[in-house]
Amino acid sequence: MRVLKFGGTSVANHQCVLSVADIAENELSLGQVALVLSAPAKITNHLVAMIEKTVAGQDIVSNMSDATQIFADLLSGLKAQQPRFDYERLKGLVERELASLKQTLHGISLLKQCPDSINASLICRGEKLSIAIMESVLQARGHKVTVIDPVKNLLAHGHCLESTVDIHESSKRIAALNIPADHIILMAGFTAGDENGELVVLGRNGSDYSAAVLAACLRADCCEIWTDVDGVYTCDPRAVKDARLLKSLSYQEAMELSYFGAKVLHPRTIAPIAQFQIPCLIKNTANPNVPGTFIGDALIDDGQKDQDMPIKGITNLDHMAMFNVSGPGMKGMVGMAARIFSVMSRKGISVVLITQSSSEYSISFCVPQKEWVKAHNALTEEFYLELKDGVLDPIDAIDNLAIISVVGDGMRTQPGTSARFFSALTRANINIVAIAQGSSERSISAVIENNAATTAVRLCHQMLFNTAQVVEVFVVGVGE
Ligand code: ADP
Ligand code: ASP
Ligand code: MG
């Protein structure tokens, strides 16, 4: 069994959808396949924008007409190019979905707010339509298809916009479906159901995680993430032109890279597949013959491992804020860290990076910039008495920051990596606000100003991977 996940750009138009069907058919020679699909590119952004604009009392006509056009083009392209595609049925289905969306948005405009559960049920509509379209394409090609309903079969816990799947229970539910071995399996990404059977979503970009979860539930032989680049690169290839394609990564490296900002994988993707030792491949839908990047712990001795690369990648997480809790009373005060982080957790604020001075005099940590006010209020509330009595200094907060990280298993054994990283930042005249090293020594992060992040990534990439440097030559003089 192989689980193949296709992202938004991989199902953006009718040619892409047909390529996905071709790829799935090719892989049938290796055994049964299960496809997890995202919404067509831009659809989720339009849905999110329509909800936000409706709450704010703004006009949504352009978003609605763009979204309608994307589906209309997709369906008419398939009608023209895929014999026996059930165009009329799909057209009716899309029309009904859009009508129900408009009706719910009308309700939201009257309420002037959108409850999170309604929000969840709207932003995953694109995935539902991708699955219906692909089911029809595969049936038109003569395949038998089983669609897994993620709301009924993936049990999830936590907040309805950022839920976590219970793999044990979900595995039992999926096994009980007894899906015949000659069926192609389809499942909408991004979506699951809570203990009451209500629809929840897994966080933006969460279809990678859906695929990993399904691969774990089916104990698949491989989880393939098909996207719009040839694999995982040393840097975002759209930001750094000479980023290098990686042949392989360990689970831990992939986890750190995605956690610190490599968008190619959702940060929660690796845990379920690492738990069951399922190998993962990152592949390009538009370029299926490129081998892609292998993620796993299997020892491959055919040159597939980039053993000579102690550093595998450089990432950045933009728009961060850093808080510093310090004061004369901090030293030796038991439970300070626990109080800081439990209040963050109670408020649902994710803490991205932590550093503590060895004197125990201060604790600094980063949270996403959008959580600034919430985090500040939570800290001042929690430490009201300590702040009033001067045991703690007023809470120090800096915004407009970014975290830049270098990641690689080999950094543990190769001295000097951090020196090269920091000297690259120094050469670029970039001020380092804070530093943190993962205890596994697999990652080093520096907190810098947000507007220096792109330059920092480019320069660090040049210095750490010895890529081509651009030399600018100016000739200045007088006379002819
Ligand atoms: P999908 O819609 O298929 O889920 P995403 O847009 O979520 O695709 O992720 C793919 C994008 O991730 C690429 O287009 C690329 O710009 C970005 N990216 C960021 N960092 C990396 C990296 N280190 N390697 C490859 N791609 C990266
Ligand atoms: N469509 C969802 C999003 O854009 C989930 C995904 O594509 O991974 O966030
Ligand atoms: Mg993605």
PDB file of N, CA, C and O in Angstrom, residues 271-298:
ATOM      1  N   ALA A 271       5.925  12.913  12.509  1.00  0.00           N
ATOM      2  CA  ALA A 271       5.731  12.058  13.692  1.00  0.00           C
ATOM      3  C   ALA A 271       4.980  10.751  13.380  1.00  0.00           C
ATOM      4  O   ALA A 271       5.469   9.663  13.726  1.00  0.00           O
ATOM      5  N   PRO A 272       3.815  10.792  12.702  1.00  0.00           N
ATOM      6  CA  PRO A 272       3.111   9.516  12.481  1.00  0.00           C
ATOM      7  C   PRO A 272       3.892   8.527  11.609  1.00  0.00           C
ATOM      8  O   PRO A 272       3.881   7.328  11.889  1.00  0.00           O
ATOM      9  N   ILE A 273       4.611   9.047  10.595  1.00  0.00           N
ATOM     10  CA  ILE A 273       5.306   8.076   9.739  1.00  0.00           C
ATOM     11  C   ILE A 273       6.580   7.565  10.402  1.00  0.00           C
ATOM     12  O   ILE A 273       6.957   6.412  10.222  1.00  0.00           O
ATOM     13  N   ALA A 274       7.203   8.421  11.237  1.00  0.00           N
ATOM     14  CA  ALA A 274       8.409   7.968  11.947  1.00  0.00           C
ATOM     15  C   ALA A 274       8.015   6.900  12.972  1.00  0.00           C
ATOM     16  O   ALA A 274       8.713   5.913  13.170  1.00  0.00           O
ATOM     17  N   GLN A 275       6.848   7.083  13.607  1.00  0.00           N
ATOM     18  CA  GLN A 275       6.391   6.128  14.622  1.00  0.00           C
ATOM     19  C   GLN A 275       6.291   4.711  14.047  1.00  0.00           C
ATOM     20  O   GLN A 275       6.627   3.737  14.705  1.00  0.00           O
ATOM     21  N   PHE A 276       5.838   4.618  12.813  1.00  0.00           N
ATOM     22  CA  PHE A 276       5.683   3.289  12.203  1.00  0.00           C
ATOM     23  C   PHE A 276       6.778   3.002  11.176  1.00  0.00           C
ATOM     24  O   PHE A 276       6.663   2.068  10.391  1.00  0.00           O
ATOM     25  N   GLN A 277       7.845   3.832  11.204  1.00  0.00           N
ATOM     26  CA  GLN A 277       8.999   3.635  10.312  1.00  0.00           C
ATOM     27  C   GLN A 277       8.578   3.520   8.841  1.00  0.00           C
ATOM     28  O   GLN A 277       9.037   2.652   8.107  1.00  0.00           O
ATOM     29  N   ILE A 278       7.644   4.396   8.443  1.00  0.00           N
ATOM     30  CA  ILE A 278       7.187   4.385   7.049  1.00  0.00           C
ATOM     31  C   ILE A 278       8.057   5.356   6.249  1.00  0.00           C
ATOM     32  O   ILE A 278       8.151   6.533   6.606  1.00  0.00           O
ATOM     33  N   PRO A 279       8.711   4.881   5.198  1.00  0.00           N
ATOM     34  CA  PRO A 279       9.525   5.802   4.406  1.00  0.00           C
ATOM     35  C   PRO A 279       8.653   6.830   3.700  1.00  0.00           C
ATOM     36  O   PRO A 279       7.490   6.554   3.394  1.00  0.00           O
ATOM     37  N   CYS A 280       9.230   8.005   3.456  1.00  0.00           N
ATOM     38  CA  CYS A 280       8.461   9.084   2.824  1.00  0.00           C
ATOM     39  C   CYS A 280       9.259   9.616   1.638  1.00  0.00           C
ATOM     40  O   CYS A 280      10.481   9.678   1.685  1.00  0.00           O
ATOM     41  N   LEU A 281       8.559   9.928   0.572  1.00  0.00           N
ATOM     42  CA  LEU A 281       9.214  10.503  -0.607  1.00  0.00           C
ATOM     43  C   LEU A 281       8.575  11.833  -0.931  1.00  0.00           C
ATOM     44  O   LEU A 281       7.340  11.958  -0.891  1.00  0.00           O
ATOM     45  N   ILE A 282       9.383  12.848  -1.253  1.00  0.00           N
ATOM     46  CA  ILE A 282       8.824  14.129  -1.693  1.00  0.00           C
ATOM     47  C   ILE A 282       9.071  14.202  -3.195  1.00  0.00           C
ATOM     48  O   ILE A 282      10.217  14.078  -3.649  1.00  0.00           O
ATOM     49  N   LYS A 283       7.996  14.369  -3.981  1.00  0.00           N
ATOM     50  CA  LYS A 283       8.111  14.291  -5.445  1.00  0.00           C
ATOM     51  C   LYS A 283       7.403  15.471  -6.106  1.00  0.00           C
ATOM     52  O   LYS A 283       6.517  16.085  -5.528  1.00  0.00           O
ATOM     53  N   ASN A 284       7.785  15.718  -7.356  1.00  0.00           N
ATOM     54  CA  ASN A 284       7.200  16.828  -8.112  1.00  0.00           C
ATOM     55  C   ASN A 284       6.156  16.301  -9.110  1.00  0.00           C
ATOM     56  O   ASN A 284       6.487  15.515 -10.003  1.00  0.00           O
ATOM     57  N   THR A 285       4.914  16.738  -8.959  1.00  0.00           N
ATOM     58  CA  THR A 285       3.834  16.265  -9.841  1.00  0.00           C
ATOM     59  C   THR A 285       4.120  16.644 -11.298  1.00  0.00           C
ATOM     60  O   THR A 285       3.783  15.896 -12.220  1.00  0.00           O
ATOM     61  N   ALA A 286       4.764  17.799 -11.500  1.00  0.00           N
ATOM     62  CA  ALA A 286       5.019  18.244 -12.870  1.00  0.00           C
ATOM     63  C   ALA A 286       6.283  17.610 -13.439  1.00  0.00           C
ATOM     64  O   ALA A 286       6.609  17.814 -14.610  1.00  0.00           O
ATOM     65  N   ASN A 287       7.011  16.856 -12.619  1.00  0.00           N
ATOM     66  CA  ASN A 287       8.300  16.298 -13.030  1.00  0.00           C
ATOM     67  C   ASN A 287       8.486  14.924 -12.394  1.00  0.00           C
ATOM     68  O   ASN A 287       9.420  14.700 -11.624  1.00  0.00           O
ATOM     69  N   PRO A 288       7.568  13.972 -12.699  1.00  0.00           N
ATOM     70  CA  PRO A 288       7.533  12.729 -11.910  1.00  0.00           C
ATOM     71  C   PRO A 288       8.771  11.843 -12.059  1.00  0.00           C
ATOM     72  O   PRO A 288       9.000  10.967 -11.221  1.00  0.00           O
ATOM     73  N   ASN A 289       9.574  12.074 -13.114  1.00  0.00           N
ATOM     74  CA  ASN A 289      10.735  11.196 -13.287  1.00  0.00           C
ATOM     75  C   ASN A 289      11.918  11.527 -12.381  1.00  0.00           C
ATOM     76  O   ASN A 289      12.820  10.709 -12.208  1.00  0.00           O
ATOM     77  N   VAL A 290      11.914  12.720 -11.806  1.00  0.00           N
ATOM     78  CA  VAL A 290      12.980  13.064 -10.853  1.00  0.00           C
ATOM     79  C   VAL A 290      12.772  12.226  -9.589  1.00  0.00           C
ATOM     80  O   VAL A 290      11.636  12.115  -9.109  1.00  0.00           O
ATOM     81  N   PRO A 291      13.850  11.587  -9.059  1.00  0.00           N
ATOM     82  CA  PRO A 291      13.653  10.674  -7.918  1.00  0.00           C
ATOM     83  C   PRO A 291      13.089  11.344  -6.661  1.00  0.00           C
ATOM     84  O   PRO A 291      12.477  10.682  -5.836  1.00  0.00           O
ATOM     85  N   GLY A 292      13.300  12.659  -6.480  1.00  0.00           N
ATOM     86  CA  GLY A 292      12.758  13.339  -5.296  1.00  0.00           C
ATOM     87  C   GLY A 292      13.644  13.157  -4.079  1.00  0.00           C
ATOM     88  O   GLY A 292      14.786  12.712  -4.183  1.00  0.00           O
ATOM     89  N   THR A 293      13.103  13.493  -2.920  1.00  0.00           N
ATOM     90  CA  THR A 293      13.871  13.373  -1.670  1.00  0.00           C
ATOM     91  C   THR A 293      13.284  12.245  -0.828  1.00  0.00           C
ATOM     92  O   THR A 293      12.068  12.181  -0.629  1.00  0.00           O
ATOM     93  N   PHE A 294      14.181  11.379  -0.343  1.00  0.00           N
ATOM     94  CA  PHE A 294      13.768  10.259   0.503  1.00  0.00           C
ATOM     95  C   PHE A 294      13.885  10.683   1.965  1.00  0.00           C
ATOM     96  O   PHE A 294      14.890  11.258   2.372  1.00  0.00           O
ATOM     97  N   ILE A 295      12.857  10.413   2.757  1.00  0.00           N
ATOM     98  CA  ILE A 295      12.928  10.693   4.193  1.00  0.00           C
ATOM     99  C   ILE A 295      12.733   9.383   4.954  1.00  0.00           C
ATOM    100  O   ILE A 295      11.732   8.696   4.747  1.00  0.00           O
ATOM    101  N   GLY A 296      13.699   9.033   5.777  1.00  0.00           N
ATOM    102  CA  GLY A 296      13.561   7.792   6.536  1.00  0.00           C
ATOM    103  C   GLY A 296      14.864   7.463   7.210  1.00  0.00           C
ATOM    104  O   GLY A 296      15.876   8.142   7.013  1.00  0.00           O
ATOM    105  N   ASP A 297      14.842   6.385   7.995  1.00  0.00           N
ATOM    106  CA  ASP A 297      16.058   6.009   8.706  1.00  0.00           C
ATOM    107  C   ASP A 297      16.770   4.842   8.053  1.00  0.00           C
ATOM    108  O   ASP A 297      17.838   4.444   8.489  1.00  0.00           O
ATOM    109  N   ALA A 298      16.167   4.292   6.985  1.00  0.00           N
ATOM    110  CA  ALA A 298      16.766   3.121   6.341  1.00  0.00           C
ATOM    111  C   ALA A 298      18.143   3.500   5.822  1.00  0.00           C
ATOM    112  O   ALA A 298      18.341   4.587   5.301  1.00  0.00           O
TER     113      ALA A 298
END
